[in-house]
Tab-separated table of C-alpha atoms in Angstrom:
chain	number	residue	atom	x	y	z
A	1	UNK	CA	-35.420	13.944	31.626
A	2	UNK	CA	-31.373	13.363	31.493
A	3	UNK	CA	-29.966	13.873	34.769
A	4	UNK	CA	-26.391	15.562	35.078
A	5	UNK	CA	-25.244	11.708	36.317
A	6	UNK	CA	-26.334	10.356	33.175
A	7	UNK	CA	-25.068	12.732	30.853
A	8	UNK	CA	-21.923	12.794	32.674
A	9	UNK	CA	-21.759	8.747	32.266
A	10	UNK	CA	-22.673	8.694	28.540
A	11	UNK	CA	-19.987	11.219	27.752
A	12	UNK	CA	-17.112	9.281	29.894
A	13	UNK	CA	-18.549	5.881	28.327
A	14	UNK	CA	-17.517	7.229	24.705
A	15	UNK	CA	-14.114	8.573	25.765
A	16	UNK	CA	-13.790	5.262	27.230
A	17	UNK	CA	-14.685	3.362	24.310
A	18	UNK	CA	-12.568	5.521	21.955
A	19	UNK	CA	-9.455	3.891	23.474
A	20	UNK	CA	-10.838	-0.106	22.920
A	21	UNK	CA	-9.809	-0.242	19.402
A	22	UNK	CA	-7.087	1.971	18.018
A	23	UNK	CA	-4.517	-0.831	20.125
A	24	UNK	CA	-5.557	-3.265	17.347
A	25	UNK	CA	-6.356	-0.794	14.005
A	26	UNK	CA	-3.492	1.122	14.327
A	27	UNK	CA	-1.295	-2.113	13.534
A	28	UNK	CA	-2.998	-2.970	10.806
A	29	UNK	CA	-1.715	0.104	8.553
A	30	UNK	CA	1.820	-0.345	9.605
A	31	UNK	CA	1.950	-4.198	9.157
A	32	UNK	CA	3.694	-4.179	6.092
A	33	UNK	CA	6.038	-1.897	7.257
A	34	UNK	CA	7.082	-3.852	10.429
A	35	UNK	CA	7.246	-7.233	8.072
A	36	UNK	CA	10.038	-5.682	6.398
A	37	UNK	CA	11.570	-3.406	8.886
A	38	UNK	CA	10.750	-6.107	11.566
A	39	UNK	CA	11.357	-9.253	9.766
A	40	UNK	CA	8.161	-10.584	10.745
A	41	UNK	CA	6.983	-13.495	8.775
A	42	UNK	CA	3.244	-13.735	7.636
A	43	UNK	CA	2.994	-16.121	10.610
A	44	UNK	CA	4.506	-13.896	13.291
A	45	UNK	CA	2.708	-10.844	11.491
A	46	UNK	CA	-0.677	-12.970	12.252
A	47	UNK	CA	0.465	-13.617	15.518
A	48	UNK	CA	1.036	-9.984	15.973
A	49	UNK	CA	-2.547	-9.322	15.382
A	50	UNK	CA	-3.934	-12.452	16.527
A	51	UNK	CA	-2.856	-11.636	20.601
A	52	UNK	CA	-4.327	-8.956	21.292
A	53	UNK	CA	-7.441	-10.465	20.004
A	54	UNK	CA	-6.981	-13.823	22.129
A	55	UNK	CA	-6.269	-12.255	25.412
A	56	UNK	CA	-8.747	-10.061	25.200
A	57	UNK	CA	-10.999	-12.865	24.980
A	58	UNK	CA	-8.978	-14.319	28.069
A	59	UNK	CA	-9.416	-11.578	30.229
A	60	UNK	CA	-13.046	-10.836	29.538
A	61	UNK	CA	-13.486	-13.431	32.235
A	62	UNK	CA	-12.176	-12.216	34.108
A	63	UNK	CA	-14.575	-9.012	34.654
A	64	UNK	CA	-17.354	-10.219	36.528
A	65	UNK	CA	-14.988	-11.472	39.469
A	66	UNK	CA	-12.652	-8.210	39.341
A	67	UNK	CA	-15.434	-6.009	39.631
A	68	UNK	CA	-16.669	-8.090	42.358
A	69	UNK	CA	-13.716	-7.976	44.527
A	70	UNK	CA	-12.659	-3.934	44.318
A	71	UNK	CA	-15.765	-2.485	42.351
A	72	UNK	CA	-16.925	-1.813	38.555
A	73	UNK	CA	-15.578	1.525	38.364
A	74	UNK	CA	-12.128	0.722	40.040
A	75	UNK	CA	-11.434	-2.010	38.070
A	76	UNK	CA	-12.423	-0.038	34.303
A	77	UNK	CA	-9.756	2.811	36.315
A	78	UNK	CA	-6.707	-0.513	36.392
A	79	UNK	CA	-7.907	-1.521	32.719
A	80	UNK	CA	-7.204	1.927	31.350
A	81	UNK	CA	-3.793	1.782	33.411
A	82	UNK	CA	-2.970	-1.369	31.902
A	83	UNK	CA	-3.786	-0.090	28.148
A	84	UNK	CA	-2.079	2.634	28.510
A	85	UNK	CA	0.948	0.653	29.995
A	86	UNK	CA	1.125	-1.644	26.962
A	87	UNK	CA	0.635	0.657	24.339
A	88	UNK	CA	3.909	2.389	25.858
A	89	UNK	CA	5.151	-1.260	26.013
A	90	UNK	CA	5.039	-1.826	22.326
A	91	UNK	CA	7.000	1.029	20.768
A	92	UNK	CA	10.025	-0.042	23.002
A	93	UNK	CA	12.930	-1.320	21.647
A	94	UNK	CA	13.295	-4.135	24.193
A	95	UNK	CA	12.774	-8.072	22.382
A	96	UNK	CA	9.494	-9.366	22.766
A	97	UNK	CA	8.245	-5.924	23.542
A	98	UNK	CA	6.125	-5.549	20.610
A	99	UNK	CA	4.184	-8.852	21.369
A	100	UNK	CA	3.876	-8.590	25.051
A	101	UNK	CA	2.627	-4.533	24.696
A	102	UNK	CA	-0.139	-6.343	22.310
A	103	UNK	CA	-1.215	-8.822	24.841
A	104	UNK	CA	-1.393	-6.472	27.457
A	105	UNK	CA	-3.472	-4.120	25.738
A	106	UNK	CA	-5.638	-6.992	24.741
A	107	UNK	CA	-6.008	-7.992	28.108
A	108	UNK	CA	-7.142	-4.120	28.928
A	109	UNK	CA	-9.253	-3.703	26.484
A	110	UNK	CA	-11.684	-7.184	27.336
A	111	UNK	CA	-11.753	-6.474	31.005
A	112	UNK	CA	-12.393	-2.667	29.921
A	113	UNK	CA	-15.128	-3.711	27.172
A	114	UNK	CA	-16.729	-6.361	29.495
A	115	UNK	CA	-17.333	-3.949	32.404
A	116	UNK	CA	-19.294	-0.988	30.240
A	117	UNK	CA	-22.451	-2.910	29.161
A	118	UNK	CA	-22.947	-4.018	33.156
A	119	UNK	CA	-22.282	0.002	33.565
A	120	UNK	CA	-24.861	0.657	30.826
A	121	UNK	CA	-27.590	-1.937	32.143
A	122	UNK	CA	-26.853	-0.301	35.621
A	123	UNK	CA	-27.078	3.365	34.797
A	124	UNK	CA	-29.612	3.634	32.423
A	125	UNK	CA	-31.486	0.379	32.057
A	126	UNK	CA	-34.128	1.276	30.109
A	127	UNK	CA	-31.958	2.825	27.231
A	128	UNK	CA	-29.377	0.278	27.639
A	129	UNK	CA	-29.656	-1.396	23.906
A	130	UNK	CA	-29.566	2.426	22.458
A	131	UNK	CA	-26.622	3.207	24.737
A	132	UNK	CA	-25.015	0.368	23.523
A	133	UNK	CA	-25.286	1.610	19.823
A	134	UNK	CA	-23.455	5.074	21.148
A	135	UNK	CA	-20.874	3.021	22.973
A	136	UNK	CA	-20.390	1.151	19.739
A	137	UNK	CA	-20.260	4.372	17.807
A	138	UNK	CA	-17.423	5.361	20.067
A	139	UNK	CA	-15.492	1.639	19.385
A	140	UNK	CA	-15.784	2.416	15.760
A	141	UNK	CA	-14.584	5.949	15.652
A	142	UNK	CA	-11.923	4.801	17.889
A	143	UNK	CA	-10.750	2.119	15.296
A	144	UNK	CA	-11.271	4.513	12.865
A	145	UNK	CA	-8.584	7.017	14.304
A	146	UNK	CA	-5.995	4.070	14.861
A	147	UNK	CA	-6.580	3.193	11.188
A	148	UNK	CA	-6.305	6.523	9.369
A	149	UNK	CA	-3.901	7.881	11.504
A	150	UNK	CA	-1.072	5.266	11.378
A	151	UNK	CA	1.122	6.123	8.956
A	152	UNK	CA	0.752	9.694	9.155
A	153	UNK	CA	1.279	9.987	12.580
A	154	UNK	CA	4.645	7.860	11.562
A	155	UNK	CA	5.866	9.928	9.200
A	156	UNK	CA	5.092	12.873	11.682
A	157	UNK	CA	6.722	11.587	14.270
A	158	UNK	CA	9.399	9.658	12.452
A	159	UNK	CA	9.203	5.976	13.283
A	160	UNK	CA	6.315	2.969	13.588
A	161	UNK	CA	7.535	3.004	17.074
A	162	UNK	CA	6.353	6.208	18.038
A	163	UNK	CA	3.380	5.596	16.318
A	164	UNK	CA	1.923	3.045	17.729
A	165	UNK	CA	3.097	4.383	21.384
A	166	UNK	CA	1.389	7.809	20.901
A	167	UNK	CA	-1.893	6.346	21.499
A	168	UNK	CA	-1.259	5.890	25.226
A	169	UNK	CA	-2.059	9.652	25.453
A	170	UNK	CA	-5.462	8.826	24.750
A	171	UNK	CA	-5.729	6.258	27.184
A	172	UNK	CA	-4.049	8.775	29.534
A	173	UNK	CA	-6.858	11.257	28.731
A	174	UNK	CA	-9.485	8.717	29.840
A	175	UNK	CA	-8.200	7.527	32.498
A	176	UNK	CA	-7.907	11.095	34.384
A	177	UNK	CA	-11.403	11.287	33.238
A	178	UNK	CA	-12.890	8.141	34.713
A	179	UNK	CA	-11.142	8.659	37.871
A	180	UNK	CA	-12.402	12.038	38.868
A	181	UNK	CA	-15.390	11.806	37.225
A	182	UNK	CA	-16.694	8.040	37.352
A	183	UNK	CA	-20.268	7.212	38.631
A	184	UNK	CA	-20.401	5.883	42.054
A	185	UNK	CA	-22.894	3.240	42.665
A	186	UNK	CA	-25.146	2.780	45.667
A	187	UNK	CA	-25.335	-0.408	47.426
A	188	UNK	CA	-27.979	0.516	49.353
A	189	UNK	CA	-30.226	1.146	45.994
A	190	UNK	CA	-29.210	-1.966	44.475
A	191	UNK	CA	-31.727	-4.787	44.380
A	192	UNK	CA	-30.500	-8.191	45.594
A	193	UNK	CA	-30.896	-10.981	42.922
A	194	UNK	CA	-30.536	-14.451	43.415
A	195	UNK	CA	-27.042	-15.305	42.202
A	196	UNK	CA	-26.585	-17.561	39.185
A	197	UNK	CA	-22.903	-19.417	38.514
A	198	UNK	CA	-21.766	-19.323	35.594
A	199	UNK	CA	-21.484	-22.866	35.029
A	200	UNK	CA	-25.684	-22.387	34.790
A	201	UNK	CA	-25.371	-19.646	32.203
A	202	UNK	CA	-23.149	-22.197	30.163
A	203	UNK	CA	-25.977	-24.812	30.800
A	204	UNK	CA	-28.566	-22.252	28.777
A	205	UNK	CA	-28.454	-22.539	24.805
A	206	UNK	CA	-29.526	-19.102	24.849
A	207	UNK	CA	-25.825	-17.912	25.762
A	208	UNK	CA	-24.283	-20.515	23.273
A	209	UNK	CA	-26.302	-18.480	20.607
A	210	UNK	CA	-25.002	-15.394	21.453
A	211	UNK	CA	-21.551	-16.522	21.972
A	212	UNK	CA	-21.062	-17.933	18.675
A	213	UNK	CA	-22.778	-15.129	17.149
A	214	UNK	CA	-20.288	-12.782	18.583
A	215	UNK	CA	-17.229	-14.881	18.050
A	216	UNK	CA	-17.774	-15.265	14.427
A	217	UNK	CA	-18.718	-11.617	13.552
A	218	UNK	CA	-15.787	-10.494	15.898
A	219	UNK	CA	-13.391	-12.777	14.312
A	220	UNK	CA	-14.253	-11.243	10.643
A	221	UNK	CA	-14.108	-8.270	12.594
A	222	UNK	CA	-10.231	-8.548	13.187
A	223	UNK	CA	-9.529	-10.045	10.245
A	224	UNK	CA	-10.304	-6.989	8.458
A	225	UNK	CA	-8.855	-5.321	11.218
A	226	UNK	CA	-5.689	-6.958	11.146
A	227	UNK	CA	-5.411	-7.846	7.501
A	228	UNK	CA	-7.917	-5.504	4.834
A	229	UNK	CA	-4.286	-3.193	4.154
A	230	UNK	CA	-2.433	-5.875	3.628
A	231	UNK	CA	-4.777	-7.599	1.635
A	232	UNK	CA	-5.690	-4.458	0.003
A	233	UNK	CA	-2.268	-3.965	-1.216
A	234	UNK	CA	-1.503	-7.088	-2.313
A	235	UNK	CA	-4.496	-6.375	-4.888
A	236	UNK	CA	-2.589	-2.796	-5.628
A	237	UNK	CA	-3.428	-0.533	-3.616
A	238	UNK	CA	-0.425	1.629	-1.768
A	239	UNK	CA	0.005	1.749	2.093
A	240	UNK	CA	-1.568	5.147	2.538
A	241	UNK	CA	-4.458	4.394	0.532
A	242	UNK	CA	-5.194	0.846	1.431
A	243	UNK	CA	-5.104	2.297	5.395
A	244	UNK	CA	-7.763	5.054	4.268
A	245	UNK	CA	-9.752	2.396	2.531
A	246	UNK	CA	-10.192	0.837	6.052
A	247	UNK	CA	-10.828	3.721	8.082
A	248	UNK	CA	-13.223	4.759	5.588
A	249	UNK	CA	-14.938	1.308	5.904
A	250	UNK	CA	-14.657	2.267	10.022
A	251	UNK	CA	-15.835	5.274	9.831
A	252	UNK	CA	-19.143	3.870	7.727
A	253	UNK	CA	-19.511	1.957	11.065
A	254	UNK	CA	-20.610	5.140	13.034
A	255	UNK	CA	-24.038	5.308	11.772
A	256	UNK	CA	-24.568	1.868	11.400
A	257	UNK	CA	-23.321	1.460	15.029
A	258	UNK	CA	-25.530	3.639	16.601
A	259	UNK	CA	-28.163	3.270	13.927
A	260	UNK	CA	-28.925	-0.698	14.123
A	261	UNK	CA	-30.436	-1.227	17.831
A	262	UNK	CA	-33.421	1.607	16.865
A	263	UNK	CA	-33.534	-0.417	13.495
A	264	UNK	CA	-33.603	-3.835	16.039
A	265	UNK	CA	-36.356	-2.193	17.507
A	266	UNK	CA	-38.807	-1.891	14.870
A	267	UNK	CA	-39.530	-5.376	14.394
A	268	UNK	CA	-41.274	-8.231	16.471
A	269	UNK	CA	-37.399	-9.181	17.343
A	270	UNK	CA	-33.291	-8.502	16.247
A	271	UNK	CA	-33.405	-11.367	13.451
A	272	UNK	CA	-34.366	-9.050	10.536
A	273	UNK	CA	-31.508	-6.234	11.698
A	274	UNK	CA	-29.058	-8.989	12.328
A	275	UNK	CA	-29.756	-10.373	8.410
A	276	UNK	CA	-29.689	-7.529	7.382
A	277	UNK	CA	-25.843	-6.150	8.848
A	278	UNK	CA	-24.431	-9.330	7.397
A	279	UNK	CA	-25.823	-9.011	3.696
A	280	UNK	CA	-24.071	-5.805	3.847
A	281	UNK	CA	-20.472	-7.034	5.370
A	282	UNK	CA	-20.973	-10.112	2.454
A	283	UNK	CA	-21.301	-7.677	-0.208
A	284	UNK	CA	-18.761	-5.513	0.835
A	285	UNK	CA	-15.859	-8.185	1.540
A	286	UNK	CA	-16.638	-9.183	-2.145
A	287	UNK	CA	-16.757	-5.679	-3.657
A	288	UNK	CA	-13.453	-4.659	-1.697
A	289	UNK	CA	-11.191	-8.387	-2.242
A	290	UNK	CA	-12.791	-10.217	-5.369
A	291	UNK	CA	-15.097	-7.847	-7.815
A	292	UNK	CA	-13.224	-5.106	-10.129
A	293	UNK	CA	-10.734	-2.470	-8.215
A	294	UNK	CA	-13.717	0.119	-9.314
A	295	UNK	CA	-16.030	-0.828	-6.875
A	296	UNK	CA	-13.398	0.113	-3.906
A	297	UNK	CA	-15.583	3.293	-1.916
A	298	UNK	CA	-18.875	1.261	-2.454
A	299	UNK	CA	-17.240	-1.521	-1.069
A	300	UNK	CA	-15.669	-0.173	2.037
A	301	UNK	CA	-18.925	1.893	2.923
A	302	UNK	CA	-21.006	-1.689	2.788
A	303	UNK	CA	-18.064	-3.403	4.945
A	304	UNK	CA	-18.484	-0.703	7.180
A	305	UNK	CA	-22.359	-0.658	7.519
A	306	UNK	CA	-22.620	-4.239	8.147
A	307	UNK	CA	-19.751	-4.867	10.731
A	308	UNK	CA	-20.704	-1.641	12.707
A	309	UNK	CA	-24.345	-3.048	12.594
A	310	UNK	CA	-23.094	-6.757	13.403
A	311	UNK	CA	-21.022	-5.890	16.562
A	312	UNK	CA	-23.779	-2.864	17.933
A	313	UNK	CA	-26.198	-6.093	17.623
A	314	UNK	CA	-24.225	-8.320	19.280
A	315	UNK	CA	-23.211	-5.859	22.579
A	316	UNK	CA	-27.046	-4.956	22.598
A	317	UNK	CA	-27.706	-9.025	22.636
A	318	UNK	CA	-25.705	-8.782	26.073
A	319	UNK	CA	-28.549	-6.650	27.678
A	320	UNK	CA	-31.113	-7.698	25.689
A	321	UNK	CA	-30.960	-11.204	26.920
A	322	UNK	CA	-30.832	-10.625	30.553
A	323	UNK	CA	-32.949	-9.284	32.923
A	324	UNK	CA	-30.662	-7.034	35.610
A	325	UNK	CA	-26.778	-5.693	35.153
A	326	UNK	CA	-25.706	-8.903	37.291
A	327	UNK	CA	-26.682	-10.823	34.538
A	328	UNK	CA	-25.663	-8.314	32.154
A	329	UNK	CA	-22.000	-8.694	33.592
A	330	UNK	CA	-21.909	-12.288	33.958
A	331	UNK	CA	-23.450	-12.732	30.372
A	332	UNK	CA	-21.193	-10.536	29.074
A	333	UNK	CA	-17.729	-11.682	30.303
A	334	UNK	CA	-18.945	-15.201	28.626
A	335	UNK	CA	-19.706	-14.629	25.730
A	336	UNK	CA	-17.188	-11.798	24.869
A	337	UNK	CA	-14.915	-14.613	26.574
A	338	UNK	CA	-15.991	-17.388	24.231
A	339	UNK	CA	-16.459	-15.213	21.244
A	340	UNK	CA	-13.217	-13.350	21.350
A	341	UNK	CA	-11.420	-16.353	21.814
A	342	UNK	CA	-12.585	-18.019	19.100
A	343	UNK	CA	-12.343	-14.779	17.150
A	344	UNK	CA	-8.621	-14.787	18.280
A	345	UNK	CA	-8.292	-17.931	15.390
A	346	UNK	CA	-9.425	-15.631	12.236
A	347	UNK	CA	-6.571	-13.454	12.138
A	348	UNK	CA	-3.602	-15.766	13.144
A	349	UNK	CA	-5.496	-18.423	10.500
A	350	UNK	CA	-5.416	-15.618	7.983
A	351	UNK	CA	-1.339	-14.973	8.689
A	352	UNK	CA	-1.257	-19.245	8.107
A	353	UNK	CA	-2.998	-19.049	4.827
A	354	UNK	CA	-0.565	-16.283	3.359
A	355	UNK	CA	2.484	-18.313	4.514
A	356	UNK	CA	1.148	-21.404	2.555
A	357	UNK	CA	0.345	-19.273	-0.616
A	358	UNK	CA	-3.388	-18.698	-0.232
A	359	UNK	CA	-4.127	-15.081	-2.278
A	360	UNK	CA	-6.867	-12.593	-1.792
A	361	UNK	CA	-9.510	-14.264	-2.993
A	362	UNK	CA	-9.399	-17.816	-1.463
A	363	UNK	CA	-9.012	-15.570	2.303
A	364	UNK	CA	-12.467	-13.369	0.920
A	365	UNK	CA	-14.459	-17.157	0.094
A	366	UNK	CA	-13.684	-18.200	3.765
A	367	UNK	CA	-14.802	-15.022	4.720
A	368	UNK	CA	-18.358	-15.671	2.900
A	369	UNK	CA	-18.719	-18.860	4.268
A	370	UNK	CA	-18.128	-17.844	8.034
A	371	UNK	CA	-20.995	-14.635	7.279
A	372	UNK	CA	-23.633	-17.940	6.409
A	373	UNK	CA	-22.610	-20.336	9.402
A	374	UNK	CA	-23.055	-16.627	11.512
A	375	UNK	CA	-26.420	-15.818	9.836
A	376	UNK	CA	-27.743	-19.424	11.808
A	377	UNK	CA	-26.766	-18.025	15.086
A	378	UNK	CA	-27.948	-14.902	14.029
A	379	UNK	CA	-31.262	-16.529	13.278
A	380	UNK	CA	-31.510	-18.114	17.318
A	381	UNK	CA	-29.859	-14.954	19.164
A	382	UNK	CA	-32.001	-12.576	17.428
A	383	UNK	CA	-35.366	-14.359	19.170
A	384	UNK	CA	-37.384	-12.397	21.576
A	385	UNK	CA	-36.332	-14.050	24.438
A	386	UNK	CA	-34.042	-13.202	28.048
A	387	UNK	CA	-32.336	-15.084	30.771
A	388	UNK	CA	-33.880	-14.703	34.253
A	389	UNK	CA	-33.138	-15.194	37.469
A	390	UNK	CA	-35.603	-13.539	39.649
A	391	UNK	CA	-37.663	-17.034	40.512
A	392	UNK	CA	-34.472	-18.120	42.668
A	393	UNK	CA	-33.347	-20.250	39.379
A	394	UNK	CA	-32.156	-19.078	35.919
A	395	UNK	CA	-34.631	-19.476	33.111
A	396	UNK	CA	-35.296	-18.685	29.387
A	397	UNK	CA	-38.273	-16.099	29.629
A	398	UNK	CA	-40.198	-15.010	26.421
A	399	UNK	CA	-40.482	-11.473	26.032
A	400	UNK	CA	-43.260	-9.831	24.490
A	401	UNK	CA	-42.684	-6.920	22.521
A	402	UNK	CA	-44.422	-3.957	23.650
């Protein structure tokens, strides 16, 4: 039976992850706009989205040790502070503003995303790969928002500036939230495990796997994130509707999100699921940038499925593959270290490719080749298997499935 702790977690944990995406999807919509009104290059347009993408990966890191030193829940409390710090950053019309609001919300948003599957693996650890699909749900809704509500909130409010700015409300919002309202964990209930450095979680291939895995779906990730308008209207769509066309594809990701770890859990392991999201983000990236304009909705709904699916898989990888929330943390500041770094090359390469002449459809063939070298990792992440640390040194343990 839900307690009133863990129904008061779940709820903060989606108005927390609302606010971990619409930093980086509310660009997107507006890019075109602050090319021209901007004079941002393709380059410094890729380097726009590219930042807040790398330092997230940066500062995911950084996590573990944070939480360490003044606690899990004070440290999500001095992410939100810093998100909602840059997004005010951004809109200001100071130089360098725009860039340095971008990093600093990146660098909120991996601390903030690397602290909530520890949470989830801590408060409720036997639900904590279907928890993960909610929390996911929330990311995607969240992107969703910053995507479809770009350019209307600019014309509303009357410039990209106060656009992009307005979303620190929302960060606001959560942040009152999680500080009143944020679980408090007991030390005295807390089992001690024997600790594990990192440098022996890099030493397992098991967190390579998962790494890669979530690097390459999360760069393809931003990509669209950063680039599907652009891209989109460079094929002939308008602003407005190339926006929609992306929040649309977002707002497929709900179900997907929250659907895939109950689908992961119908099989002997995640392989099958994890197949089966990127099929759907291959067909849809083809639909959407090289088959007829017709097949636009169909398109955006299959993008949508498979990404949502492809990133609920990868955060439920992060508790799925380890045995207690230590590991959970530890794990998860790696790889969403590793991954989003390496994710952090997709969109800037993108903005490189467009500045040397590259069109739609050479950026959508790179696309399908990244979705097969991802299906291999896919193929070792997804086995039934979980790092361990109990024995007093960290091992690969099979796990059976019950």
């Amino acid at each position: 039976m839900a307690t009133r702790r863990s129904i008061t977690f779940i709820l903060l944990m989606v108005v927390v992850g609302l606010n971990l995406r619409p930093a980086m999807s509310s660009v997107a919509p507006l890019l075109t706009r602050l090319q021209e009104s901007a004079g941002l290059s393709a380059t410094a347009a890729g380097l726009l989205t590219t930042l807040p993408v790398l330092f997230l990966g940066l500062s995911a890191p950084l996590a573990p040790t944070l939480a360490k030193r003044i606690g899990s829940e004070r440290a999500l409390s001095a992410a939100l502070s810093l998100l909602a710090a840059g997004l005010i950053l951004r809109g200001l019309p100071l130089p360098g503003a725009l860039f340095i609001g971008s990093a600093m919300a990146g660098c909120a948003i991996g601390i903030g995303g690397t602290l909530l599957p520890a949470l989830v693996k801590r408060e409720l650890p036997d639900s904590a790969d279907l928890l993960t699909g909610l929390y996911t749900m929330a990311l995607c809704l969240g992107g969703a928002l910053g995507a479809g509500f770009s350019v209307p909130l600019t014309q509303l409010l009357g410039s990209w500036q106060a656009s992009l700015m307005s979303w620190s409300l929302l960060a606001l919002f959560a942040l009152v939230l999680w500080h009143f309202q944020m679980p408090r964990s007991s030390q005295a209930n807390t089992p001690i495990a024997p600790k594990s450095g990192i440098l022996q979680l890099l030493k397992q291939p098991l967190t390579w796997h998962v790494m890669l895995f979530m690097g390459i779906q999360s760069s393809m990730a931003y990509i669209v994130f950063g680039w599907l308008p652009t891209l989109l209207v460079e094929r002939g769509y308008n602003e407005a509707d190339a926006g929609w066309t992306m929040a649309v594809s977002i707002m497929c990701q709900l179900a997907s999100a929250l659907g895939a770890p109950w689908l992961a859990r119908m099989g002997r392991d995640q392989r099958p699921a994890l197949l089966a999201v990127l099929l759907s983000t291959a067909i849809g990236l083809w639909m959407l940038l090289i088959a007829p304009l017709v097949w636009q909705w169909p398109g955006a709904a299959l993008l949508g499925i498979g990404q949502g699916g492809s990133f609920s898989l990868a955060l439920s990888l992060l508790v799925l593959r380890t045995a207690n929330s230590r590991l959970a943390g530890q794990l998860s500041g790696l790889v969403q270290g590793g991954g989003y770094t390496l994710a952090a090359l997709g969109p800037f390469g993108v903005g490189v490719m467009l500045q040397t002449g590259a069109n739609t459809s050479h950026i959508a063939w790179l696309l399908l080749m990244l979705i097969t070298v991802c299906s291999g990792f896919a193929l070792l992440a997804g086995r039934n298997q979980r790092l361990d640390d109990q024995s007093g040194e960290l091992l690969i343990q099979r796990v059976t499935p019950t």
